[in-house]
Tab-separated table of C-alpha atoms in Angstrom:
chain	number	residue	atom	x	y	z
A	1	UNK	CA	139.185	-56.325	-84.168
A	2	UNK	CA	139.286	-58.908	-81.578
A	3	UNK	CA	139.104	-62.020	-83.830
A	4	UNK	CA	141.777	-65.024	-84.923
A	5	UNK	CA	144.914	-63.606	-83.983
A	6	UNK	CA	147.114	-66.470	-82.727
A	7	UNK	CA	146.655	-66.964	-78.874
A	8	UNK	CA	145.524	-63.740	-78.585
A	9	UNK	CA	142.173	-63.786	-76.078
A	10	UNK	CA	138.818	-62.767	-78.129
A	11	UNK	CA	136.796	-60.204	-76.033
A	12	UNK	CA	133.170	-60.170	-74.872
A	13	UNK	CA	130.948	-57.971	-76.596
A	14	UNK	CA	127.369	-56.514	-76.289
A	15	UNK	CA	125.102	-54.757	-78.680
A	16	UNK	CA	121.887	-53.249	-77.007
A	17	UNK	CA	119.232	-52.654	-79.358
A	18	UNK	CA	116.674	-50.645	-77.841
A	19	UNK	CA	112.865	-51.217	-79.576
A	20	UNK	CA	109.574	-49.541	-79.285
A	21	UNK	CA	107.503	-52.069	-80.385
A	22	UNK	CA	108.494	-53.458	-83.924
A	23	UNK	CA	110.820	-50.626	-84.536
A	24	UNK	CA	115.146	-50.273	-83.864
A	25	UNK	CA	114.707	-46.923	-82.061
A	26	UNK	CA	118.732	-47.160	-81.266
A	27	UNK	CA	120.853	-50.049	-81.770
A	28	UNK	CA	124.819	-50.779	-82.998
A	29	UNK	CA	124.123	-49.783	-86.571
A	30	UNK	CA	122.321	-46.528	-86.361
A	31	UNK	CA	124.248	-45.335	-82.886
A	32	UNK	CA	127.541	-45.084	-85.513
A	33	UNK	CA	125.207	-43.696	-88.125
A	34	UNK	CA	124.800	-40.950	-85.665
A	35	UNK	CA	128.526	-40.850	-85.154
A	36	UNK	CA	129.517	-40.295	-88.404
A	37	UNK	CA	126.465	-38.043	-89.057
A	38	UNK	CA	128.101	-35.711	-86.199
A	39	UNK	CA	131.780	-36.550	-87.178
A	40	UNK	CA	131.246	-35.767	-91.013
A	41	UNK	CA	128.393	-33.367	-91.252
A	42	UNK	CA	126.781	-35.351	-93.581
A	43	UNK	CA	124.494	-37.915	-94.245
A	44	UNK	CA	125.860	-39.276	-97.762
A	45	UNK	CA	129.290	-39.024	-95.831
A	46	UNK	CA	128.101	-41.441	-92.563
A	47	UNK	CA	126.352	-43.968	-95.478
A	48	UNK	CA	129.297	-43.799	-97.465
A	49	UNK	CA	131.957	-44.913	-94.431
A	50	UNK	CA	129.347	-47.481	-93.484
A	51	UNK	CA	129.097	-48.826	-96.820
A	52	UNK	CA	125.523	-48.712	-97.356
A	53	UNK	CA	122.979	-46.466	-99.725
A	54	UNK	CA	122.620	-42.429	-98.896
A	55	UNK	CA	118.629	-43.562	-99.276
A	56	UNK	CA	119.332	-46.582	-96.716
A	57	UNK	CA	120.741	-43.888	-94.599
A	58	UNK	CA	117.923	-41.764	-95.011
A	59	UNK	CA	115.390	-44.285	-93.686
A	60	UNK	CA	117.561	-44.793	-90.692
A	61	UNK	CA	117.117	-41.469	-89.671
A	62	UNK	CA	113.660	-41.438	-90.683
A	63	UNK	CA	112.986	-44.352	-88.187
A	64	UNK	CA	114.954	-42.987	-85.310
A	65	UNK	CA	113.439	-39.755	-85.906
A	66	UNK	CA	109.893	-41.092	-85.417
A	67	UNK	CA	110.956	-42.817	-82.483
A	68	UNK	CA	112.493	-40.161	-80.346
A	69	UNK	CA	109.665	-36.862	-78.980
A	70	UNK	CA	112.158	-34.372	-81.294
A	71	UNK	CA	114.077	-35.719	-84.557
A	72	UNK	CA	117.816	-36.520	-83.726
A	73	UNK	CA	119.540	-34.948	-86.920
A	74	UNK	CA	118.852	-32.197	-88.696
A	75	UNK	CA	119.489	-30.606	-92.271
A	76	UNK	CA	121.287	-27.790	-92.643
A	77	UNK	CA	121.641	-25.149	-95.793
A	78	UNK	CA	124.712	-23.781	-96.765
A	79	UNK	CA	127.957	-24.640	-95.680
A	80	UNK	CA	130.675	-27.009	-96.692
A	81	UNK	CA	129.037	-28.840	-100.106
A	82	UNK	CA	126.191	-26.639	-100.063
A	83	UNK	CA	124.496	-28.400	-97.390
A	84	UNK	CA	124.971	-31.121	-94.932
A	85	UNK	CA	123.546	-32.699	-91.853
A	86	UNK	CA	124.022	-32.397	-87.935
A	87	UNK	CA	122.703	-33.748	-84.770
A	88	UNK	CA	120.149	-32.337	-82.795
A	89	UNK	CA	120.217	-31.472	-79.080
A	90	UNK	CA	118.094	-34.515	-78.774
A	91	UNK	CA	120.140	-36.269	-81.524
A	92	UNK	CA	123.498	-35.725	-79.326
A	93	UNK	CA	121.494	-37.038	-76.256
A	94	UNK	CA	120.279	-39.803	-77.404
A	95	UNK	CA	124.416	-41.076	-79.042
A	96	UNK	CA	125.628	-40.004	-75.702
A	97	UNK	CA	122.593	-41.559	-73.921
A	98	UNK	CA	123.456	-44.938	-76.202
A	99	UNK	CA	126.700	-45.222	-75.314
A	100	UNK	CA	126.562	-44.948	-71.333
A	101	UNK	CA	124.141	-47.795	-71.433
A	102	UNK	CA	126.769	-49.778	-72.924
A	103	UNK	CA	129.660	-48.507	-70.721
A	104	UNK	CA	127.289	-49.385	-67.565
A	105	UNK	CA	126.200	-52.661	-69.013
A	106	UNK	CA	130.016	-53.361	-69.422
A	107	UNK	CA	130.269	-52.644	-65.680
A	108	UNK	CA	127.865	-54.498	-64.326
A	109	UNK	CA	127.867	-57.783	-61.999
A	110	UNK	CA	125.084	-59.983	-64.476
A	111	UNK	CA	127.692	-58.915	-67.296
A	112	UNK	CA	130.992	-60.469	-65.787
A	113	UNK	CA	129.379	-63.961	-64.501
A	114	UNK	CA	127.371	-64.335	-68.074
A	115	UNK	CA	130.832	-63.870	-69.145
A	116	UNK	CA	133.249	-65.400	-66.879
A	117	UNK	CA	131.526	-68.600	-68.688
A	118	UNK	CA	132.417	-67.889	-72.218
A	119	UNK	CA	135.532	-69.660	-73.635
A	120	UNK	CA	138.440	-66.666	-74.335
A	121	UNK	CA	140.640	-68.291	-76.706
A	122	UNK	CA	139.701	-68.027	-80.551
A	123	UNK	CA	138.039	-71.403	-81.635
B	1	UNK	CA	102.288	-57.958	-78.006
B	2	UNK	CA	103.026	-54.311	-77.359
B	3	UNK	CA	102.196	-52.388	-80.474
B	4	UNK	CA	99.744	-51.244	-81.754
B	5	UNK	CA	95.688	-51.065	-80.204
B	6	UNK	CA	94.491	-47.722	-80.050
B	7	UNK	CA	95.925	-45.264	-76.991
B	8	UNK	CA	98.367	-47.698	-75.754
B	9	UNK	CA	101.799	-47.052	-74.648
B	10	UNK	CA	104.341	-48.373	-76.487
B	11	UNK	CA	106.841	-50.200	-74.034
B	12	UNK	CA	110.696	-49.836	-74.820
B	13	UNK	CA	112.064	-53.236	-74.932
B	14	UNK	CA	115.896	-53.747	-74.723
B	15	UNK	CA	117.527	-56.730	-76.930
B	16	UNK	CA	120.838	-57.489	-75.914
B	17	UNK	CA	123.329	-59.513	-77.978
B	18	UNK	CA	126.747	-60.958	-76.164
B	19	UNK	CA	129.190	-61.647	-79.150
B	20	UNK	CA	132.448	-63.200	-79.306
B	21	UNK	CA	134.254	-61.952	-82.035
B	22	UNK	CA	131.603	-62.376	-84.841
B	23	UNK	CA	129.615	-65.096	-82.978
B	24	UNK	CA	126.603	-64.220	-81.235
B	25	UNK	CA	127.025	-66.579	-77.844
B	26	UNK	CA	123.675	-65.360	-76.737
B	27	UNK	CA	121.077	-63.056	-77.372
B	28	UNK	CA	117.030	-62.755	-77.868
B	29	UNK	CA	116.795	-65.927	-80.105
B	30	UNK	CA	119.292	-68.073	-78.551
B	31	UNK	CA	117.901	-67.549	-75.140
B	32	UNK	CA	114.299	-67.981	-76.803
B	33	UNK	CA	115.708	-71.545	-78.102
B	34	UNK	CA	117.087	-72.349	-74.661
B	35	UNK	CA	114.115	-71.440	-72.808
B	36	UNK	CA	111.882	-73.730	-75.011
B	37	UNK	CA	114.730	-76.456	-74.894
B	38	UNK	CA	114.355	-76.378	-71.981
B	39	UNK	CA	110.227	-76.448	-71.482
B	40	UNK	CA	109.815	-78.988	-74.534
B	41	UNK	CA	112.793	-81.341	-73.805
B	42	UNK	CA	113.666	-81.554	-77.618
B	43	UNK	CA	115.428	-79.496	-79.853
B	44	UNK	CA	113.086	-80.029	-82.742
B	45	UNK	CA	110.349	-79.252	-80.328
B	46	UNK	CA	111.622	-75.657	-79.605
B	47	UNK	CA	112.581	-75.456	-83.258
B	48	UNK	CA	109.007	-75.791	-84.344
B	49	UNK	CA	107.547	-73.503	-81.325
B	50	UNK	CA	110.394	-70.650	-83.072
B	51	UNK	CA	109.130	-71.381	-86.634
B	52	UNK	CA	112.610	-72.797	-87.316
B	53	UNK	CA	113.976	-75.654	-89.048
B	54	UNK	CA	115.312	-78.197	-86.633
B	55	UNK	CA	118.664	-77.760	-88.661
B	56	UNK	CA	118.653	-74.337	-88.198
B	57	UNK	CA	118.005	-74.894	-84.394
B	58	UNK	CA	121.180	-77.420	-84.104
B	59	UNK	CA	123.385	-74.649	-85.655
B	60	UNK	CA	122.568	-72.294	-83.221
B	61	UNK	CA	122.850	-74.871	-80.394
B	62	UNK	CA	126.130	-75.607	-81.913
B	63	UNK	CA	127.796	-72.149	-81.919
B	64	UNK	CA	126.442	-71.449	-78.225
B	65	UNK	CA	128.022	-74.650	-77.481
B	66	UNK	CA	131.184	-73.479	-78.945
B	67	UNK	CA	131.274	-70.226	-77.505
B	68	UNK	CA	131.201	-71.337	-73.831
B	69	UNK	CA	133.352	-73.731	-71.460
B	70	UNK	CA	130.811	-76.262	-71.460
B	71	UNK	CA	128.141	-77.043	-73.629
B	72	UNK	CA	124.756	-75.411	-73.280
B	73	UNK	CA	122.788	-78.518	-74.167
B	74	UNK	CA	123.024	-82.255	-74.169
B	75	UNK	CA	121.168	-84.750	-76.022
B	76	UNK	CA	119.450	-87.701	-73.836
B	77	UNK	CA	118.497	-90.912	-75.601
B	78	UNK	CA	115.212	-92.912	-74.282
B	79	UNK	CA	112.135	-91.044	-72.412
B	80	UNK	CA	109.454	-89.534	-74.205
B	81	UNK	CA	109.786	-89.743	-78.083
B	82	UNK	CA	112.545	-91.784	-77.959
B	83	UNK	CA	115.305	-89.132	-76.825
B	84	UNK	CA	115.515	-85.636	-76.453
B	85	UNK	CA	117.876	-83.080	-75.525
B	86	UNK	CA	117.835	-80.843	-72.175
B	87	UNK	CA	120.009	-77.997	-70.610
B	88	UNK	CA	123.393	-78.836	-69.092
B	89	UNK	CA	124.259	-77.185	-65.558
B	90	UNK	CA	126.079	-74.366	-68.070
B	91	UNK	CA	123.568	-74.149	-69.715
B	92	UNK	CA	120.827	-73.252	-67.053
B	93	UNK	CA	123.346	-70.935	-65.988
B	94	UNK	CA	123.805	-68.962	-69.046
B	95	UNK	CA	120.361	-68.939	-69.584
B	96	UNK	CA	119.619	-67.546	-65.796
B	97	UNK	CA	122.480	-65.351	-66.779
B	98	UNK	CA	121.201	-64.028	-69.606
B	99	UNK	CA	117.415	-62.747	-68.047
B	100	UNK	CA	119.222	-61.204	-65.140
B	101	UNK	CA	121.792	-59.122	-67.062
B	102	UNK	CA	118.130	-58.179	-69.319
B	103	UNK	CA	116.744	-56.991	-66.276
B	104	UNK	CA	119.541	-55.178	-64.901
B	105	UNK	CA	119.723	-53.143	-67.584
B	106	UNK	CA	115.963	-52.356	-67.659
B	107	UNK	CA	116.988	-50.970	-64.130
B	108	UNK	CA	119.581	-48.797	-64.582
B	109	UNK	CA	119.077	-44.949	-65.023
B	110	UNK	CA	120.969	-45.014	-68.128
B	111	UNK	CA	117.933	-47.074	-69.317
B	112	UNK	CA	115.315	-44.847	-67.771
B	113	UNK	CA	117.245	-41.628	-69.245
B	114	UNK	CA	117.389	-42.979	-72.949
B	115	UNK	CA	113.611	-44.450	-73.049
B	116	UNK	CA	112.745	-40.852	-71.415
B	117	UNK	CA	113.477	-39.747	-74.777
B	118	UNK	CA	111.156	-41.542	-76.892
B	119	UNK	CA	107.705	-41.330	-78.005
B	120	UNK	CA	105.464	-43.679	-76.286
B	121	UNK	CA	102.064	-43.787	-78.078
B	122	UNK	CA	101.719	-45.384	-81.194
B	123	UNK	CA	103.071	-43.428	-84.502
């Protein structure tokens, strides 16, 4: 990461969380769920790599499921381990939908002068 | 607020967090705390209006402090109360800064295509 590092310059970062009402719909944490979810096939697989509970996981899912008009990963019979997990049309939508938000926040004007304030050096 | 009450639309909010390394320099509470800084004059003022302990409050004015070129927010001895604290030039600016890169992104069709995706009436 972009931390300590002797004279090395830290970098800016933003995390968008995007709410509907009290709940995360898509945020940091459950965009890389989705990641992993599409990048292992599983769900236990994504919680294990993040470090957190397979029922933690779970509820993640559950939550951004309930958010979205169609539920963003799907079980799936069969297969490698007798059964796994993928993303849904809407599931791959929404990660790909999360991620250009960041890449345009990243571009825009409001970011670099909110920015060009920020000391660069490690503390 | 926005949740909840029966038939209601559930507005997508956006929280956005700028970090630096593993400090937060700004996001929803900070800004919150500068904003009432800012209206109240006093950080134990704000701190109270956020629930927070007036400790708590100087930490977080601390590492937003130590994340930019110039501090946030100053303390002012005399006037009301017997002292105070207020927003620096900096800190005005990051605070200005902040709102207007919130807005942007409510503006941006990367925005309007992720929210299209979610469920806007109450669960």
């Amino acid at each position: 990461m972009s931390d300590n590092a002797d004279g090395l310059e830290l970098q800016p970062r933003v995390r968008v969380r995007v709410q509907l009402g009290d709940r995360v719909a898509v945020g940091p944490g459950k965009s890389e769920l989705l990641a992993l979810i599409s990048e292992t096939g599983s769900i236990s697989a994504a919680a294990r790599r993040m470090g957190m509970s397979y029922r933690r996981a779970w509820l993640l899912v559950e939550e951004m499921n309930s958010c979205f008009r169609a539920p963003l990963v799907e079980t799936v019979k069969g297969g490698r381990g007798g059964g796994g997990a993928q993303l849904t049309p809407t599931g791959e939508q929404v990660l790909a939908g999360y991620h250009a938000l960041e890449k345009t926040l990243y571009g825009t004007a409001e970011f670099k002068a909110l920015t060009d304030l920020l000391v660069l050096s490690p503390a």
